[in-house]
């Protein structure tokens, strides 16, 4: 065999060996890379599986809460409904008495100002105030705080107007005294201001407040 041909053959075989070795290295690397990728895929699958299991657990808890929810919500709705009914009943009880007080006091004040016999109207207005105050004390636990405060002020306002009118009647009996005439004018202005001004404004405020409480 000629030396050059043998050299060429060895050179070719060496090149082939190098190619084979490189192919082997690539195959081994691919094997390790595939194994690592497989492990990563398995890890991702486990993570997804855990998330899915957690999701199912959350959904189970949600279904349980939804199943139990209507009962709890119904209980809250029932309590709110009972409170609303009790508050509404309190206003339905006290409002006619407040209007009756306002009406009876108005008749008494007009009789006083006209110098008419007002003894019976005076007593009716007084009793109406006492009834309204007694009833408020009874229904107060069921009234909203703002409504309770306004009703208390309204009843006090009517009582003050009633007392001013009574004082006016007493002073009128001594009409010869100039000082009593001045005091009488003061008392007349006082019950006018309390009844025609403040009381009517309070009644309007009370109507608005109760309507807001009942229609919210």
Tab-separated table of C-alpha atoms in Angstrom:
chain	number	residue	atom	x	y	z
A	1	UNK	CA	0.000	0.000	0.000
A	2	UNK	CA	1.446	3.369	-0.918
A	3	UNK	CA	2.420	5.660	1.974
A	4	UNK	CA	0.440	8.613	0.683
A	5	UNK	CA	-2.692	6.530	0.293
A	6	UNK	CA	-2.258	5.127	3.793
A	7	UNK	CA	-1.771	8.613	5.216
A	8	UNK	CA	-4.839	9.847	3.486
A	9	UNK	CA	-6.800	6.880	4.793
A	10	UNK	CA	-5.632	7.478	8.354
A	11	UNK	CA	-6.388	11.147	8.019
A	12	UNK	CA	-9.862	10.318	6.780
A	13	UNK	CA	-10.426	7.798	9.570
A	14	UNK	CA	-9.233	10.341	12.106
A	15	UNK	CA	-11.706	12.838	10.787
A	16	UNK	CA	-14.434	10.230	10.939
A	17	UNK	CA	-13.496	9.395	14.509
A	18	UNK	CA	-13.644	13.056	15.380
A	19	UNK	CA	-17.078	13.304	13.816
A	20	UNK	CA	-18.238	10.210	15.652
A	21	UNK	CA	-16.870	11.529	18.944
A	22	UNK	CA	-18.559	14.840	18.380
A	23	UNK	CA	-21.800	13.078	17.553
A	24	UNK	CA	-21.462	11.038	20.726
A	25	UNK	CA	-20.865	14.160	22.775
A	26	UNK	CA	-23.868	15.827	21.164
A	27	UNK	CA	-25.998	12.787	21.827
A	28	UNK	CA	-24.932	12.663	25.454
A	29	UNK	CA	-25.567	16.406	25.809
A	30	UNK	CA	-28.962	16.009	24.171
A	31	UNK	CA	-29.722	13.159	26.544
A	32	UNK	CA	-28.831	15.238	29.587
A	33	UNK	CA	-30.685	18.236	28.153
A	34	UNK	CA	-33.764	16.116	27.520
A	35	UNK	CA	-33.571	14.697	31.009
A	36	UNK	CA	-33.317	18.197	32.493
A	37	UNK	CA	-36.195	19.387	30.344
A	38	UNK	CA	-38.226	16.385	31.431
A	39	UNK	CA	-37.513	17.179	35.072
A	40	UNK	CA	-38.516	20.807	34.515
A	41	UNK	CA	-41.687	19.668	32.787
A	42	UNK	CA	-42.488	17.299	35.638
A	43	UNK	CA	-41.857	20.096	38.128
A	44	UNK	CA	-44.145	22.419	36.191
A	45	UNK	CA	-46.780	19.686	36.006
A	46	UNK	CA	-46.565	19.221	39.787
A	47	UNK	CA	-46.892	22.987	40.299
A	48	UNK	CA	-49.900	23.149	37.983
A	49	UNK	CA	-51.430	20.143	39.724
A	50	UNK	CA	-51.006	21.844	43.113
A	51	UNK	CA	-52.608	25.015	41.777
A	52	UNK	CA	-55.500	23.019	40.346
A	53	UNK	CA	-55.955	21.187	43.644
A	54	UNK	CA	-55.881	24.501	45.473
A	55	UNK	CA	-58.407	25.910	43.022
A	56	UNK	CA	-60.768	23.002	43.587
A	57	UNK	CA	-60.380	23.454	47.329
A	58	UNK	CA	-61.243	27.148	47.002
A	59	UNK	CA	-64.246	26.291	44.841
A	60	UNK	CA	-65.423	23.741	47.407
A	61	UNK	CA	-65.133	26.348	50.158
A	62	UNK	CA	-66.991	28.842	47.971
A	63	UNK	CA	-69.815	26.369	47.371
A	64	UNK	CA	-70.035	25.670	51.086
A	65	UNK	CA	-70.144	29.378	51.893
A	66	UNK	CA	-72.794	29.924	49.223
A	67	UNK	CA	-74.796	27.062	50.641
A	68	UNK	CA	-74.561	28.469	54.148
A	69	UNK	CA	-74.755	32.101	52.997
A	70	UNK	CA	-78.483	32.429	52.364
A	71	UNK	CA	-79.247	31.373	55.907
A	72	UNK	CA	-76.826	33.895	57.406
A	73	UNK	CA	-77.865	36.583	54.945
A	74	UNK	CA	-81.489	35.770	55.586
A	75	UNK	CA	-80.866	36.178	59.297
A	76	UNK	CA	-79.336	39.610	58.740
A	77	UNK	CA	-82.196	40.544	56.424
A	78	UNK	CA	-84.692	39.356	59.016
A	79	UNK	CA	-83.011	41.400	61.748
A	80	UNK	CA	-82.912	44.497	59.545
A	81	UNK	CA	-86.544	43.975	58.594
A	82	UNK	CA	-87.545	43.649	62.240
A	83	UNK	CA	-85.661	46.841	63.128
A	84	UNK	CA	-87.297	48.683	60.244
A	85	UNK	CA	-90.753	47.448	61.269
A	86	UNK	CA	-90.201	48.449	64.900
A	87	UNK	CA	-88.927	51.903	63.928
A	88	UNK	CA	-91.812	52.417	61.502
A	89	UNK	CA	-94.318	51.391	64.193
A	90	UNK	CA	-92.739	53.888	66.609
A	91	UNK	CA	-93.157	56.747	64.129
A	92	UNK	CA	-96.701	55.698	63.304
A	93	UNK	CA	-97.460	55.819	67.025
A	94	UNK	CA	-95.842	59.140	67.891
A	95	UNK	CA	-96.612	61.175	64.765
A	96	UNK	CA	-100.429	61.436	65.235
A	97	UNK	CA	-99.847	62.556	68.824
A	98	UNK	CA	-97.398	65.240	67.727
A	99	UNK	CA	-99.832	66.527	65.138
A	100	UNK	CA	-102.661	66.473	67.676
A	101	UNK	CA	-100.479	68.447	70.096
A	102	UNK	CA	-99.650	70.976	67.409
A	103	UNK	CA	-103.300	71.319	66.422
A	104	UNK	CA	-104.634	71.633	69.984
A	105	UNK	CA	-101.940	74.108	70.941
A	106	UNK	CA	-102.748	76.188	67.872
A	107	UNK	CA	-106.425	76.360	68.834
A	108	UNK	CA	-105.471	77.370	72.384
A	109	UNK	CA	-103.125	80.129	71.196
A	110	UNK	CA	-105.698	81.539	68.777
A	111	UNK	CA	-108.293	81.613	71.546
A	112	UNK	CA	-105.851	83.373	73.885
A	113	UNK	CA	-104.954	85.959	71.282
A	114	UNK	CA	-108.632	86.585	70.499
A	115	UNK	CA	-109.382	86.984	74.229
A	116	UNK	CA	-111.846	84.096	74.139
A	117	UNK	CA	-112.589	81.502	76.783
A	118	UNK	CA	-109.626	79.147	76.550
A	119	UNK	CA	-109.743	77.147	79.773
A	120	UNK	CA	-110.781	73.878	78.136
A	121	UNK	CA	-108.425	74.349	75.191
A	122	UNK	CA	-105.632	75.104	77.628
A	123	UNK	CA	-106.200	71.783	79.393
A	124	UNK	CA	-106.457	69.856	76.122
A	125	UNK	CA	-103.150	71.288	74.882
A	126	UNK	CA	-101.475	70.460	78.193
A	127	UNK	CA	-102.755	66.887	78.160
A	128	UNK	CA	-101.692	66.469	74.529
A	129	UNK	CA	-98.143	67.499	75.456
A	130	UNK	CA	-98.067	65.064	78.383
A	131	UNK	CA	-99.383	62.229	76.196
A	132	UNK	CA	-96.839	62.928	73.470
A	133	UNK	CA	-93.962	63.013	75.950
A	134	UNK	CA	-95.105	59.823	77.697
A	135	UNK	CA	-95.474	58.015	74.380
A	136	UNK	CA	-92.065	59.199	73.197
A	137	UNK	CA	-90.498	57.758	76.345
A	138	UNK	CA	-92.151	54.439	75.528
A	139	UNK	CA	-91.122	54.257	71.854
A	140	UNK	CA	-87.771	56.025	72.233
A	141	UNK	CA	-85.712	52.773	72.031
A	142	UNK	CA	-87.089	52.178	68.531
A	143	UNK	CA	-86.533	55.701	67.188
A	144	UNK	CA	-83.438	56.829	65.364
A	145	UNK	CA	-81.315	59.129	67.506
A	146	UNK	CA	-81.801	62.180	65.284
A	147	UNK	CA	-85.571	61.648	65.184
A	148	UNK	CA	-85.725	61.196	68.946
A	149	UNK	CA	-83.777	64.411	69.516
A	150	UNK	CA	-85.939	66.407	67.118
A	151	UNK	CA	-89.208	65.105	68.619
A	152	UNK	CA	-87.970	65.956	72.124
A	153	UNK	CA	-87.160	69.498	70.994
A	154	UNK	CA	-90.526	69.795	69.280
A	155	UNK	CA	-92.484	68.760	72.386
A	156	UNK	CA	-90.399	71.108	74.549
A	157	UNK	CA	-91.071	73.887	72.061
A	158	UNK	CA	-94.824	73.355	72.321
A	159	UNK	CA	-94.679	73.282	76.114
A	160	UNK	CA	-92.765	76.577	76.149
A	161	UNK	CA	-95.326	78.143	73.799
A	162	UNK	CA	-98.110	76.853	76.051
A	163	UNK	CA	-96.460	78.339	79.153
A	164	UNK	CA	-95.918	81.664	77.374
A	165	UNK	CA	-99.605	81.796	76.435
A	166	UNK	CA	-100.618	80.942	80.000
A	167	UNK	CA	-98.373	83.721	81.279
A	168	UNK	CA	-99.935	86.052	78.732
A	169	UNK	CA	-103.401	85.179	80.081
A	170	UNK	CA	-102.293	85.871	83.640
A	171	UNK	CA	-100.798	89.233	82.704
A	172	UNK	CA	-103.906	90.261	80.831
A	173	UNK	CA	-105.871	90.114	84.061
A	174	UNK	CA	-103.777	93.034	85.307
A	175	UNK	CA	-104.086	95.232	82.228
A	176	UNK	CA	-103.973	98.486	84.233
A	177	UNK	CA	-100.244	98.115	84.849
A	178	UNK	CA	-98.005	99.454	82.084
A	179	UNK	CA	-95.290	96.980	83.047
A	180	UNK	CA	-97.701	94.078	82.692
A	181	UNK	CA	-98.719	95.384	79.255
A	182	UNK	CA	-95.085	95.293	78.159
A	183	UNK	CA	-94.588	91.820	79.630
A	184	UNK	CA	-97.769	90.673	77.926
A	185	UNK	CA	-96.475	91.885	74.557
A	186	UNK	CA	-93.236	90.004	75.195
A	187	UNK	CA	-95.092	86.788	76.012
A	188	UNK	CA	-97.332	87.162	72.978
A	189	UNK	CA	-94.330	87.595	70.718
A	190	UNK	CA	-92.689	84.613	72.411
A	191	UNK	CA	-95.502	82.133	71.788
A	192	UNK	CA	-95.896	83.410	68.234
A	193	UNK	CA	-92.200	82.833	67.567
A	194	UNK	CA	-92.221	79.392	69.181
A	195	UNK	CA	-95.364	78.159	67.461
A	196	UNK	CA	-95.536	79.929	64.102
A	197	UNK	CA	-91.786	79.956	63.529
A	198	UNK	CA	-89.790	77.249	65.244
A	199	UNK	CA	-92.495	74.591	65.671
A	200	UNK	CA	-93.537	74.572	62.022
A	201	UNK	CA	-89.925	74.432	60.914
A	202	UNK	CA	-89.304	71.494	63.278
A	203	UNK	CA	-92.347	69.681	61.947
A	204	UNK	CA	-91.067	70.062	58.390
A	205	UNK	CA	-87.650	68.775	59.449
A	206	UNK	CA	-89.238	65.849	61.237
A	207	UNK	CA	-91.320	64.866	58.211
A	208	UNK	CA	-88.221	65.003	56.001
A	209	UNK	CA	-86.136	62.988	58.456
A	210	UNK	CA	-88.760	60.274	58.974
A	211	UNK	CA	-89.369	60.015	55.236
A	212	UNK	CA	-85.627	59.626	54.661
A	213	UNK	CA	-85.431	56.922	57.339
A	214	UNK	CA	-88.377	54.985	55.940
A	215	UNK	CA	-87.572	55.299	52.229
A	216	UNK	CA	-83.782	54.796	52.265
